[in-house]
JSON list of C-alpha atoms in Angstrom, two decimals:
[
{"chain": "A", "resi": 3, "resn": "UNK", "atom": "CA", "xyz": [0.00, 0.00, 0.00]},
{"chain": "A", "resi": 4, "resn": "UNK", "atom": "CA", "xyz": [2.89, 2.38, 0.70]},
{"chain": "A", "resi": 5, "resn": "UNK", "atom": "CA", "xyz": [3.53, 2.86, -3.01]},
{"chain": "A", "resi": 6, "resn": "UNK", "atom": "CA", "xyz": [-0.01, 3.92, -3.88]},
{"chain": "A", "resi": 7, "resn": "UNK", "atom": "CA", "xyz": [-0.75, 7.53, -4.77]},
{"chain": "A", "resi": 8, "resn": "UNK", "atom": "CA", "xyz": [-4.03, 9.45, -4.52]},
{"chain": "A", "resi": 9, "resn": "UNK", "atom": "CA", "xyz": [-4.92, 12.84, -5.92]},
{"chain": "A", "resi": 10, "resn": "UNK", "atom": "CA", "xyz": [-7.44, 14.74, -3.79]},
{"chain": "A", "resi": 11, "resn": "UNK", "atom": "CA", "xyz": [-8.96, 17.99, -5.03]},
{"chain": "A", "resi": 12, "resn": "UNK", "atom": "CA", "xyz": [-10.33, 20.60, -2.65]},
{"chain": "A", "resi": 13, "resn": "UNK", "atom": "CA", "xyz": [-7.84, 19.20, -0.15]},
{"chain": "A", "resi": 14, "resn": "UNK", "atom": "CA", "xyz": [-7.20, 22.30, 1.94]},
{"chain": "A", "resi": 15, "resn": "UNK", "atom": "CA", "xyz": [-10.22, 21.86, 4.21]},
{"chain": "A", "resi": 16, "resn": "UNK", "atom": "CA", "xyz": [-13.30, 19.84, 5.02]},
{"chain": "A", "resi": 17, "resn": "UNK", "atom": "CA", "xyz": [-13.89, 16.44, 3.46]},
{"chain": "A", "resi": 18, "resn": "UNK", "atom": "CA", "xyz": [-10.87, 16.79, 1.18]},
{"chain": "A", "resi": 19, "resn": "UNK", "atom": "CA", "xyz": [-8.49, 17.39, 4.06]},
{"chain": "A", "resi": 20, "resn": "UNK", "atom": "CA", "xyz": [-10.05, 14.61, 6.15]},
{"chain": "A", "resi": 21, "resn": "UNK", "atom": "CA", "xyz": [-9.70, 12.20, 3.21]},
{"chain": "A", "resi": 22, "resn": "UNK", "atom": "CA", "xyz": [-6.07, 13.21, 2.64]},
{"chain": "A", "resi": 23, "resn": "UNK", "atom": "CA", "xyz": [-5.20, 12.60, 6.28]},
{"chain": "A", "resi": 24, "resn": "UNK", "atom": "CA", "xyz": [-6.99, 9.24, 6.39]},
{"chain": "A", "resi": 25, "resn": "UNK", "atom": "CA", "xyz": [-5.25, 7.97, 3.25]},
{"chain": "A", "resi": 26, "resn": "UNK", "atom": "CA", "xyz": [-1.90, 9.11, 4.60]},
{"chain": "A", "resi": 27, "resn": "UNK", "atom": "CA", "xyz": [-2.58, 7.19, 7.81]},
{"chain": "A", "resi": 28, "resn": "UNK", "atom": "CA", "xyz": [-3.24, 4.11, 5.69]},
{"chain": "A", "resi": 29, "resn": "UNK", "atom": "CA", "xyz": [0.08, 4.34, 3.89]},
{"chain": "A", "resi": 30, "resn": "UNK", "atom": "CA", "xyz": [-0.88, 6.21, 0.74]},
{"chain": "A", "resi": 31, "resn": "UNK", "atom": "CA", "xyz": [1.01, 9.16, -0.67]},
{"chain": "A", "resi": 32, "resn": "UNK", "atom": "CA", "xyz": [-1.27, 12.08, -1.49]},
{"chain": "A", "resi": 33, "resn": "UNK", "atom": "CA", "xyz": [-1.21, 14.92, -4.00]},
{"chain": "A", "resi": 34, "resn": "UNK", "atom": "CA", "xyz": [-3.27, 17.64, -2.31]},
{"chain": "A", "resi": 35, "resn": "UNK", "atom": "CA", "xyz": [-4.84, 20.07, -4.79]},
{"chain": "A", "resi": 36, "resn": "UNK", "atom": "CA", "xyz": [-6.54, 23.34, -3.98]},
{"chain": "A", "resi": 37, "resn": "UNK", "atom": "CA", "xyz": [-6.82, 26.87, -5.38]},
{"chain": "A", "resi": 38, "resn": "UNK", "atom": "CA", "xyz": [-6.49, 28.54, -1.96]},
{"chain": "A", "resi": 39, "resn": "UNK", "atom": "CA", "xyz": [-2.73, 28.80, -1.60]},
{"chain": "A", "resi": 40, "resn": "UNK", "atom": "CA", "xyz": [-2.58, 29.90, 2.04]},
{"chain": "A", "resi": 41, "resn": "UNK", "atom": "CA", "xyz": [-5.03, 27.27, 3.26]},
{"chain": "A", "resi": 42, "resn": "UNK", "atom": "CA", "xyz": [-3.37, 24.55, 1.19]},
{"chain": "A", "resi": 43, "resn": "UNK", "atom": "CA", "xyz": [0.11, 25.27, 2.49]},
{"chain": "A", "resi": 44, "resn": "UNK", "atom": "CA", "xyz": [-1.16, 25.43, 6.07]},
{"chain": "A", "resi": 45, "resn": "UNK", "atom": "CA", "xyz": [-3.18, 22.22, 5.75]},
{"chain": "A", "resi": 46, "resn": "UNK", "atom": "CA", "xyz": [-0.39, 20.21, 4.12]},
{"chain": "A", "resi": 47, "resn": "UNK", "atom": "CA", "xyz": [2.38, 21.41, 6.43]},
{"chain": "A", "resi": 48, "resn": "UNK", "atom": "CA", "xyz": [3.78, 18.53, 8.45]},
{"chain": "A", "resi": 49, "resn": "UNK", "atom": "CA", "xyz": [1.79, 15.85, 6.62]},
{"chain": "A", "resi": 50, "resn": "UNK", "atom": "CA", "xyz": [4.39, 13.25, 5.72]},
{"chain": "A", "resi": 51, "resn": "UNK", "atom": "CA", "xyz": [3.75, 11.75, 2.30]},
{"chain": "A", "resi": 52, "resn": "UNK", "atom": "CA", "xyz": [1.64, 14.70, 1.10]},
{"chain": "A", "resi": 53, "resn": "UNK", "atom": "CA", "xyz": [2.63, 17.19, -1.57]},
{"chain": "A", "resi": 54, "resn": "UNK", "atom": "CA", "xyz": [0.58, 20.36, -2.18]},
{"chain": "A", "resi": 55, "resn": "UNK", "atom": "CA", "xyz": [-0.27, 21.49, -5.72]},
{"chain": "A", "resi": 56, "resn": "UNK", "atom": "CA", "xyz": [-1.88, 24.87, -6.32]},
{"chain": "A", "resi": 57, "resn": "UNK", "atom": "CA", "xyz": [-4.54, 24.32, -8.97]},
{"chain": "A", "resi": 58, "resn": "UNK", "atom": "CA", "xyz": [-7.98, 25.65, -9.86]},
{"chain": "A", "resi": 59, "resn": "UNK", "atom": "CA", "xyz": [-9.75, 22.61, -11.28]},
{"chain": "A", "resi": 60, "resn": "UNK", "atom": "CA", "xyz": [-12.16, 24.79, -13.25]},
{"chain": "A", "resi": 61, "resn": "UNK", "atom": "CA", "xyz": [-9.31, 26.13, -15.41]},
{"chain": "A", "resi": 62, "resn": "UNK", "atom": "CA", "xyz": [-8.29, 23.67, -18.11]},
{"chain": "A", "resi": 63, "resn": "UNK", "atom": "CA", "xyz": [-4.77, 25.03, -18.54]},
{"chain": "A", "resi": 64, "resn": "UNK", "atom": "CA", "xyz": [-4.01, 24.66, -14.84]},
{"chain": "A", "resi": 65, "resn": "UNK", "atom": "CA", "xyz": [-5.29, 21.07, -14.79]},
{"chain": "A", "resi": 66, "resn": "UNK", "atom": "CA", "xyz": [-3.28, 20.17, -17.88]},
{"chain": "A", "resi": 67, "resn": "UNK", "atom": "CA", "xyz": [-0.16, 21.62, -16.24]},
{"chain": "A", "resi": 68, "resn": "UNK", "atom": "CA", "xyz": [-0.72, 20.05, -12.80]},
{"chain": "A", "resi": 69, "resn": "UNK", "atom": "CA", "xyz": [-1.47, 16.43, -13.69]},
{"chain": "A", "resi": 70, "resn": "UNK", "atom": "CA", "xyz": [1.89, 15.81, -15.43]},
{"chain": "A", "resi": 71, "resn": "UNK", "atom": "CA", "xyz": [3.60, 17.48, -12.46]},
{"chain": "A", "resi": 72, "resn": "UNK", "atom": "CA", "xyz": [1.94, 14.97, -10.14]},
{"chain": "A", "resi": 73, "resn": "UNK", "atom": "CA", "xyz": [3.08, 12.07, -12.31]},
{"chain": "A", "resi": 74, "resn": "UNK", "atom": "CA", "xyz": [6.60, 13.49, -12.32]},
{"chain": "A", "resi": 75, "resn": "UNK", "atom": "CA", "xyz": [6.58, 13.89, -8.53]},
{"chain": "A", "resi": 76, "resn": "UNK", "atom": "CA", "xyz": [5.13, 10.48, -7.63]},
{"chain": "A", "resi": 77, "resn": "UNK", "atom": "CA", "xyz": [5.72, 8.31, -10.67]},
{"chain": "A", "resi": 78, "resn": "UNK", "atom": "CA", "xyz": [2.22, 6.84, -10.61]},
{"chain": "A", "resi": 79, "resn": "UNK", "atom": "CA", "xyz": [-1.43, 7.58, -9.80]},
{"chain": "A", "resi": 80, "resn": "UNK", "atom": "CA", "xyz": [-3.80, 5.02, -8.28]},
{"chain": "A", "resi": 81, "resn": "UNK", "atom": "CA", "xyz": [-6.82, 7.07, -7.26]},
{"chain": "A", "resi": 82, "resn": "UNK", "atom": "CA", "xyz": [-8.47, 10.41, -7.94]},
{"chain": "A", "resi": 83, "resn": "UNK", "atom": "CA", "xyz": [-10.90, 11.94, -5.45]},
{"chain": "A", "resi": 84, "resn": "UNK", "atom": "CA", "xyz": [-12.81, 14.76, -7.15]},
{"chain": "A", "resi": 85, "resn": "UNK", "atom": "CA", "xyz": [-13.89, 16.67, -4.07]},
{"chain": "A", "resi": 86, "resn": "UNK", "atom": "CA", "xyz": [-13.43, 20.35, -5.01]},
{"chain": "A", "resi": 87, "resn": "UNK", "atom": "CA", "xyz": [-16.72, 22.19, -5.09]},
{"chain": "A", "resi": 88, "resn": "UNK", "atom": "CA", "xyz": [-18.50, 25.47, -4.45]},
{"chain": "A", "resi": 89, "resn": "UNK", "atom": "CA", "xyz": [-21.95, 26.08, -3.00]},
{"chain": "A", "resi": 90, "resn": "UNK", "atom": "CA", "xyz": [-24.01, 29.11, -3.93]},
{"chain": "A", "resi": 91, "resn": "UNK", "atom": "CA", "xyz": [-27.65, 29.01, -2.92]},
{"chain": "A", "resi": 92, "resn": "UNK", "atom": "CA", "xyz": [-30.60, 31.15, -3.98]},
{"chain": "A", "resi": 93, "resn": "UNK", "atom": "CA", "xyz": [-34.04, 31.08, -5.62]},
{"chain": "A", "resi": 94, "resn": "UNK", "atom": "CA", "xyz": [-34.26, 30.08, -9.28]},
{"chain": "A", "resi": 95, "resn": "UNK", "atom": "CA", "xyz": [-35.43, 33.52, -10.35]},
{"chain": "A", "resi": 96, "resn": "UNK", "atom": "CA", "xyz": [-32.55, 35.19, -8.49]},
{"chain": "A", "resi": 97, "resn": "UNK", "atom": "CA", "xyz": [-29.83, 32.90, -9.89]},
{"chain": "A", "resi": 98, "resn": "UNK", "atom": "CA", "xyz": [-28.13, 34.79, -12.69]},
{"chain": "A", "resi": 99, "resn": "UNK", "atom": "CA", "xyz": [-26.14, 33.04, -15.41]},
{"chain": "A", "resi": 100, "resn": "UNK", "atom": "CA", "xyz": [-22.78, 34.08, -13.95]},
{"chain": "A", "resi": 101, "resn": "UNK", "atom": "CA", "xyz": [-23.67, 32.32, -10.70]},
{"chain": "A", "resi": 102, "resn": "UNK", "atom": "CA", "xyz": [-24.86, 29.25, -12.62]},
{"chain": "A", "resi": 103, "resn": "UNK", "atom": "CA", "xyz": [-21.61, 29.08, -14.60]},
{"chain": "A", "resi": 104, "resn": "UNK", "atom": "CA", "xyz": [-19.44, 29.68, -11.53]},
{"chain": "A", "resi": 105, "resn": "UNK", "atom": "CA", "xyz": [-21.00, 26.67, -9.81]},
{"chain": "A", "resi": 106, "resn": "UNK", "atom": "CA", "xyz": [-20.86, 24.47, -12.91]},
{"chain": "A", "resi": 107, "resn": "UNK", "atom": "CA", "xyz": [-17.24, 25.37, -13.70]},
{"chain": "A", "resi": 108, "resn": "UNK", "atom": "CA", "xyz": [-15.96, 23.96, -10.42]},
{"chain": "A", "resi": 109, "resn": "UNK", "atom": "CA", "xyz": [-18.52, 21.33, -9.49]},
{"chain": "A", "resi": 110, "resn": "UNK", "atom": "CA", "xyz": [-18.96, 19.72, -12.91]},
{"chain": "A", "resi": 111, "resn": "UNK", "atom": "CA", "xyz": [-16.32, 20.98, -15.33]},
{"chain": "A", "resi": 112, "resn": "UNK", "atom": "CA", "xyz": [-13.60, 20.45, -12.72]},
{"chain": "A", "resi": 113, "resn": "UNK", "atom": "CA", "xyz": [-14.57, 16.80, -12.25]},
{"chain": "A", "resi": 114, "resn": "UNK", "atom": "CA", "xyz": [-14.56, 16.26, -16.00]},
{"chain": "A", "resi": 115, "resn": "UNK", "atom": "CA", "xyz": [-11.22, 18.00, -16.57]},
{"chain": "A", "resi": 116, "resn": "UNK", "atom": "CA", "xyz": [-9.32, 16.31, -13.74]},
{"chain": "A", "resi": 117, "resn": "UNK", "atom": "CA", "xyz": [-10.75, 12.87, -14.49]},
{"chain": "A", "resi": 118, "resn": "UNK", "atom": "CA", "xyz": [-9.97, 13.12, -18.18]},
{"chain": "A", "resi": 119, "resn": "UNK", "atom": "CA", "xyz": [-6.42, 14.30, -17.55]},
{"chain": "A", "resi": 120, "resn": "UNK", "atom": "CA", "xyz": [-5.87, 11.43, -15.09]},
{"chain": "A", "resi": 121, "resn": "UNK", "atom": "CA", "xyz": [-7.10, 8.61, -17.34]},
{"chain": "A", "resi": 122, "resn": "UNK", "atom": "CA", "xyz": [-3.71, 7.73, -18.89]},
{"chain": "A", "resi": 123, "resn": "UNK", "atom": "CA", "xyz": [-2.11, 7.33, -15.45]},
{"chain": "A", "resi": 124, "resn": "UNK", "atom": "CA", "xyz": [-5.10, 5.43, -14.06]},
{"chain": "A", "resi": 125, "resn": "UNK", "atom": "CA", "xyz": [-4.97, 3.01, -17.00]},
{"chain": "A", "resi": 126, "resn": "UNK", "atom": "CA", "xyz": [-1.47, 2.02, -15.98]},
{"chain": "A", "resi": 127, "resn": "UNK", "atom": "CA", "xyz": [-2.50, 1.22, -12.39]},
{"chain": "A", "resi": 128, "resn": "UNK", "atom": "CA", "xyz": [-6.09, 0.08, -13.04]},
{"chain": "A", "resi": 129, "resn": "UNK", "atom": "CA", "xyz": [-6.99, 2.78, -10.60]},
{"chain": "A", "resi": 130, "resn": "UNK", "atom": "CA", "xyz": [-10.12, 4.35, -9.16]},
{"chain": "A", "resi": 131, "resn": "UNK", "atom": "CA", "xyz": [-12.15, 7.53, -9.49]},
{"chain": "A", "resi": 132, "resn": "UNK", "atom": "CA", "xyz": [-14.33, 8.77, -6.65]},
{"chain": "A", "resi": 133, "resn": "UNK", "atom": "CA", "xyz": [-16.47, 11.79, -7.36]},
{"chain": "A", "resi": 134, "resn": "UNK", "atom": "CA", "xyz": [-18.08, 13.73, -4.52]},
{"chain": "A", "resi": 135, "resn": "UNK", "atom": "CA", "xyz": [-21.61, 14.80, -5.37]},
{"chain": "A", "resi": 136, "resn": "UNK", "atom": "CA", "xyz": [-24.26, 15.56, -2.75]},
{"chain": "A", "resi": 137, "resn": "UNK", "atom": "CA", "xyz": [-27.60, 14.48, -1.42]},
{"chain": "A", "resi": 138, "resn": "UNK", "atom": "CA", "xyz": [-28.79, 17.57, -3.33]},
{"chain": "A", "resi": 139, "resn": "UNK", "atom": "CA", "xyz": [-27.97, 15.71, -6.54]},
{"chain": "A", "resi": 140, "resn": "UNK", "atom": "CA", "xyz": [-30.36, 12.92, -5.57]},
{"chain": "A", "resi": 141, "resn": "UNK", "atom": "CA", "xyz": [-33.30, 14.97, -4.33]},
{"chain": "A", "resi": 142, "resn": "UNK", "atom": "CA", "xyz": [-34.41, 18.51, -5.07]},
{"chain": "A", "resi": 143, "resn": "UNK", "atom": "CA", "xyz": [-34.08, 21.02, -2.28]},
{"chain": "A", "resi": 144, "resn": "UNK", "atom": "CA", "xyz": [-34.86, 24.66, -1.68]},
{"chain": "A", "resi": 145, "resn": "UNK", "atom": "CA", "xyz": [-32.50, 27.27, -3.17]},
{"chain": "A", "resi": 146, "resn": "UNK", "atom": "CA", "xyz": [-30.21, 24.76, -4.89]},
{"chain": "A", "resi": 147, "resn": "UNK", "atom": "CA", "xyz": [-30.98, 25.08, -8.59]},
{"chain": "A", "resi": 148, "resn": "UNK", "atom": "CA", "xyz": [-27.33, 25.47, -9.63]},
{"chain": "A", "resi": 149, "resn": "UNK", "atom": "CA", "xyz": [-25.72, 23.42, -6.87]},
{"chain": "A", "resi": 150, "resn": "UNK", "atom": "CA", "xyz": [-28.19, 20.53, -7.03]},
{"chain": "A", "resi": 151, "resn": "UNK", "atom": "CA", "xyz": [-28.14, 20.38, -10.81]},
{"chain": "A", "resi": 152, "resn": "UNK", "atom": "CA", "xyz": [-24.33, 20.36, -10.88]},
{"chain": "A", "resi": 153, "resn": "UNK", "atom": "CA", "xyz": [-24.24, 17.48, -8.41]},
{"chain": "A", "resi": 154, "resn": "UNK", "atom": "CA", "xyz": [-26.89, 15.50, -10.31]},
{"chain": "A", "resi": 155, "resn": "UNK", "atom": "CA", "xyz": [-24.70, 15.88, -13.38]},
{"chain": "A", "resi": 156, "resn": "UNK", "atom": "CA", "xyz": [-21.69, 14.56, -11.44]},
{"chain": "A", "resi": 157, "resn": "UNK", "atom": "CA", "xyz": [-23.73, 11.46, -10.61]},
{"chain": "A", "resi": 158, "resn": "UNK", "atom": "CA", "xyz": [-24.45, 10.84, -14.31]},
{"chain": "A", "resi": 159, "resn": "UNK", "atom": "CA", "xyz": [-20.82, 11.59, -15.22]},
{"chain": "A", "resi": 160, "resn": "UNK", "atom": "CA", "xyz": [-19.74, 8.93, -12.73]},
{"chain": "A", "resi": 161, "resn": "UNK", "atom": "CA", "xyz": [-21.97, 6.35, -14.40]},
{"chain": "A", "resi": 162, "resn": "UNK", "atom": "CA", "xyz": [-20.53, 7.29, -17.80]},
{"chain": "A", "resi": 163, "resn": "UNK", "atom": "CA", "xyz": [-17.01, 6.90, -16.45]},
{"chain": "A", "resi": 164, "resn": "UNK", "atom": "CA", "xyz": [-17.81, 3.48, -15.01]},
{"chain": "A", "resi": 165, "resn": "UNK", "atom": "CA", "xyz": [-19.39, 2.32, -18.26]},
{"chain": "A", "resi": 166, "resn": "UNK", "atom": "CA", "xyz": [-16.58, 3.54, -20.51]},
{"chain": "A", "resi": 167, "resn": "UNK", "atom": "CA", "xyz": [-13.48, 3.04, -18.38]},
{"chain": "A", "resi": 168, "resn": "UNK", "atom": "CA", "xyz": [-14.25, -0.38, -16.93]},
{"chain": "A", "resi": 169, "resn": "UNK", "atom": "CA", "xyz": [-12.54, -2.08, -19.86]},
{"chain": "A", "resi": 170, "resn": "UNK", "atom": "CA", "xyz": [-9.27, -0.57, -18.61]},
{"chain": "A", "resi": 171, "resn": "UNK", "atom": "CA", "xyz": [-9.86, -1.80, -15.07]},
{"chain": "A", "resi": 172, "resn": "UNK", "atom": "CA", "xyz": [-10.66, 1.73, -13.89]},
{"chain": "A", "resi": 173, "resn": "UNK", "atom": "CA", "xyz": [-13.46, 1.91, -11.34]},
{"chain": "A", "resi": 174, "resn": "UNK", "atom": "CA", "xyz": [-15.65, 5.00, -10.88]},
{"chain": "A", "resi": 175, "resn": "UNK", "atom": "CA", "xyz": [-17.98, 5.61, -7.96]},
{"chain": "A", "resi": 176, "resn": "UNK", "atom": "CA", "xyz": [-19.77, 8.56, -6.43]},
{"chain": "A", "resi": 177, "resn": "UNK", "atom": "CA", "xyz": [-20.32, 9.60, -2.81]},
{"chain": "A", "resi": 178, "resn": "UNK", "atom": "CA", "xyz": [-23.28, 11.82, -1.95]},
{"chain": "A", "resi": 179, "resn": "UNK", "atom": "CA", "xyz": [-22.80, 13.36, 1.50]},
{"chain": "A", "resi": 180, "resn": "UNK", "atom": "CA", "xyz": [-25.80, 14.52, 3.44]},
{"chain": "A", "resi": 181, "resn": "UNK", "atom": "CA", "xyz": [-25.54, 17.37, 5.95]},
{"chain": "A", "resi": 182, "resn": "UNK", "atom": "CA", "xyz": [-22.00, 17.35, 7.36]},
{"chain": "A", "resi": 183, "resn": "UNK", "atom": "CA", "xyz": [-20.80, 19.18, 10.45]},
{"chain": "A", "resi": 184, "resn": "UNK", "atom": "CA", "xyz": [-18.18, 21.38, 8.80]},
{"chain": "A", "resi": 185, "resn": "UNK", "atom": "CA", "xyz": [-17.03, 24.75, 10.10]},
{"chain": "A", "resi": 186, "resn": "UNK", "atom": "CA", "xyz": [-18.81, 26.45, 7.22]},
{"chain": "A", "resi": 187, "resn": "UNK", "atom": "CA", "xyz": [-22.09, 24.61, 7.81]},
{"chain": "A", "resi": 188, "resn": "UNK", "atom": "CA", "xyz": [-22.05, 25.39, 11.51]},
{"chain": "A", "resi": 189, "resn": "UNK", "atom": "CA", "xyz": [-21.36, 29.04, 10.75]},
{"chain": "A", "resi": 190, "resn": "UNK", "atom": "CA", "xyz": [-24.32, 29.48, 8.40]},
{"chain": "A", "resi": 191, "resn": "UNK", "atom": "CA", "xyz": [-26.87, 26.98, 9.76]},
{"chain": "A", "resi": 192, "resn": "UNK", "atom": "CA", "xyz": [-29.16, 28.50, 12.38]},
{"chain": "A", "resi": 193, "resn": "UNK", "atom": "CA", "xyz": [-30.37, 26.36, 15.25]},
{"chain": "A", "resi": 194, "resn": "UNK", "atom": "CA", "xyz": [-33.75, 26.17, 13.50]},
{"chain": "A", "resi": 195, "resn": "UNK", "atom": "CA", "xyz": [-32.09, 24.73, 10.37]},
{"chain": "A", "resi": 196, "resn": "UNK", "atom": "CA", "xyz": [-30.03, 22.29, 12.44]},
{"chain": "A", "resi": 197, "resn": "UNK", "atom": "CA", "xyz": [-33.14, 21.09, 14.27]},
{"chain": "A", "resi": 198, "resn": "UNK", "atom": "CA", "xyz": [-35.01, 20.64, 10.98]},
{"chain": "A", "resi": 199, "resn": "UNK", "atom": "CA", "xyz": [-32.19, 18.56, 9.52]},
{"chain": "A", "resi": 200, "resn": "UNK", "atom": "CA", "xyz": [-31.99, 16.42, 12.66]},
{"chain": "A", "resi": 201, "resn": "UNK", "atom": "CA", "xyz": [-35.74, 15.78, 12.48]},
{"chain": "A", "resi": 202, "resn": "UNK", "atom": "CA", "xyz": [-35.49, 14.67, 8.85]},
{"chain": "A", "resi": 203, "resn": "UNK", "atom": "CA", "xyz": [-32.46, 12.38, 9.27]},
{"chain": "A", "resi": 204, "resn": "UNK", "atom": "CA", "xyz": [-33.12, 8.91, 10.73]},
{"chain": "A", "resi": 205, "resn": "UNK", "atom": "CA", "xyz": [-29.79, 8.93, 12.60]},
{"chain": "A", "resi": 206, "resn": "UNK", "atom": "CA", "xyz": [-30.90, 12.30, 14.01]},
{"chain": "A", "resi": 207, "resn": "UNK", "atom": "CA", "xyz": [-27.56, 14.08, 13.51]},
{"chain": "A", "resi": 208, "resn": "UNK", "atom": "CA", "xyz": [-25.16, 15.59, 11.04]},
{"chain": "A", "resi": 209, "resn": "UNK", "atom": "CA", "xyz": [-22.35, 13.46, 9.67]},
{"chain": "A", "resi": 210, "resn": "UNK", "atom": "CA", "xyz": [-18.68, 14.22, 10.23]},
{"chain": "A", "resi": 211, "resn": "UNK", "atom": "CA", "xyz": [-15.99, 14.89, 7.66]},
{"chain": "A", "resi": 212, "resn": "UNK", "atom": "CA", "xyz": [-14.17, 11.74, 8.75]},
{"chain": "A", "resi": 213, "resn": "UNK", "atom": "CA", "xyz": [-17.27, 9.58, 8.27]},
{"chain": "A", "resi": 214, "resn": "UNK", "atom": "CA", "xyz": [-17.40, 10.69, 4.62]},
{"chain": "A", "resi": 215, "resn": "UNK", "atom": "CA", "xyz": [-13.65, 10.15, 4.28]},
{"chain": "A", "resi": 216, "resn": "UNK", "atom": "CA", "xyz": [-14.04, 6.55, 5.48]},
{"chain": "A", "resi": 217, "resn": "UNK", "atom": "CA", "xyz": [-16.46, 5.81, 2.62]},
{"chain": "A", "resi": 218, "resn": "UNK", "atom": "CA", "xyz": [-14.09, 7.40, 0.10]},
{"chain": "A", "resi": 219, "resn": "UNK", "atom": "CA", "xyz": [-11.13, 5.46, 1.47]},
{"chain": "A", "resi": 220, "resn": "UNK", "atom": "CA", "xyz": [-13.07, 2.21, 1.10]},
{"chain": "A", "resi": 221, "resn": "UNK", "atom": "CA", "xyz": [-13.97, 2.97, -2.52]},
{"chain": "A", "resi": 222, "resn": "UNK", "atom": "CA", "xyz": [-10.36, 3.57, -3.55]},
{"chain": "A", "resi": 223, "resn": "UNK", "atom": "CA", "xyz": [-9.15, 0.47, -1.70]},
{"chain": "A", "resi": 224, "resn": "UNK", "atom": "CA", "xyz": [-8.74, -3.12, -2.88]},
{"chain": "A", "resi": 225, "resn": "UNK", "atom": "CA", "xyz": [-11.69, -4.04, -0.68]},
{"chain": "A", "resi": 226, "resn": "UNK", "atom": "CA", "xyz": [-13.90, -2.31, -3.27]},
{"chain": "A", "resi": 227, "resn": "UNK", "atom": "CA", "xyz": [-12.23, -3.99, -6.26]},
{"chain": "A", "resi": 228, "resn": "UNK", "atom": "CA", "xyz": [-15.57, -5.16, -7.72]},
{"chain": "A", "resi": 229, "resn": "UNK", "atom": "CA", "xyz": [-17.51, -1.98, -6.95]},
{"chain": "A", "resi": 230, "resn": "UNK", "atom": "CA", "xyz": [-18.01, 0.47, -9.80]},
{"chain": "A", "resi": 231, "resn": "UNK", "atom": "CA", "xyz": [-20.76, 2.71, -11.14]},
{"chain": "A", "resi": 232, "resn": "UNK", "atom": "CA", "xyz": [-22.28, 3.03, -7.67]},
{"chain": "A", "resi": 233, "resn": "UNK", "atom": "CA", "xyz": [-23.85, 6.10, -6.08]},
{"chain": "A", "resi": 234, "resn": "UNK", "atom": "CA", "xyz": [-23.48, 5.92, -2.30]},
{"chain": "A", "resi": 235, "resn": "UNK", "atom": "CA", "xyz": [-25.39, 8.33, -0.09]},
{"chain": "A", "resi": 236, "resn": "UNK", "atom": "CA", "xyz": [-23.48, 8.84, 3.15]},
{"chain": "A", "resi": 237, "resn": "UNK", "atom": "CA", "xyz": [-26.28, 10.79, 4.77]},
{"chain": "A", "resi": 238, "resn": "UNK", "atom": "CA", "xyz": [-27.61, 9.12, 7.90]},
{"chain": "A", "resi": 239, "resn": "UNK", "atom": "CA", "xyz": [-30.59, 7.83, 5.93]},
{"chain": "A", "resi": 240, "resn": "UNK", "atom": "CA", "xyz": [-31.72, 11.29, 4.80]},
{"chain": "A", "resi": 241, "resn": "UNK", "atom": "CA", "xyz": [-32.29, 10.39, 1.15]},
{"chain": "A", "resi": 242, "resn": "UNK", "atom": "CA", "xyz": [-34.09, 7.13, 1.85]},
{"chain": "A", "resi": 243, "resn": "UNK", "atom": "CA", "xyz": [-36.81, 8.56, 4.05]},
{"chain": "A", "resi": 244, "resn": "UNK", "atom": "CA", "xyz": [-38.30, 11.10, 1.67]},
{"chain": "A", "resi": 245, "resn": "UNK", "atom": "CA", "xyz": [-40.97, 13.07, 3.47]},
{"chain": "A", "resi": 246, "resn": "UNK", "atom": "CA", "xyz": [-43.15, 12.46, 6.49]},
{"chain": "A", "resi": 247, "resn": "UNK", "atom": "CA", "xyz": [-40.64, 11.08, 9.00]},
{"chain": "A", "resi": 248, "resn": "UNK", "atom": "CA", "xyz": [-40.63, 14.13, 11.31]},
{"chain": "A", "resi": 249, "resn": "UNK", "atom": "CA", "xyz": [-44.41, 13.93, 11.67]},
{"chain": "A", "resi": 250, "resn": "UNK", "atom": "CA", "xyz": [-44.25, 10.21, 12.42]},
{"chain": "A", "resi": 251, "resn": "UNK", "atom": "CA", "xyz": [-41.82, 10.87, 15.27]},
{"chain": "A", "resi": 252, "resn": "UNK", "atom": "CA", "xyz": [-44.25, 13.13, 17.09]}
]
């Protein structure tokens, strides 16, 4: 396992950082990508086996420059975790096209660009792709016309990757996190919103960044060698319950 290399995008914080740390603990080497230079350098400092790469995944030229640099640094690539994403929420009628494109460029275009650039290296190792979508890609939700649509597209892109790349031994799977207790979420979620989420989630709580990272780590591991084309909601049961559960609890 010590020779295996993973590329993690959006690695400076949140799920990306938790995934990087977990893979490092399990003997992987990790290329940590992010467009926030200060956060990336701070997050990667002292992490043995990790190398930071400044890259905006929504910019094709940067991706095409960074992927060869990763191959040069590590000599191989066994897994790609497409985690980088942005979230901008608002009503449909208030979502202008610039907002729509900004969300799509990172959340969808970035996954396409990084995955495509990584295919030659993944062919050599019969590696794995894990794309991070969202519960919002599986079920519609208030104020998420751009975000939810981008994540639904990532789900379909994952299925396309699995169908087309399986002949090379490359696996592609998708993780859809539900509400996760990140610093950002806790900063913007009021107590009323937190209570509403808890009522709607069978496990009655938010997930943690590490719980999502554990699912990702499984999907890139040999233990998931016959798993591809799958969409896994790591959401405490949120997606499966639909509507009505809060009322039934009363």
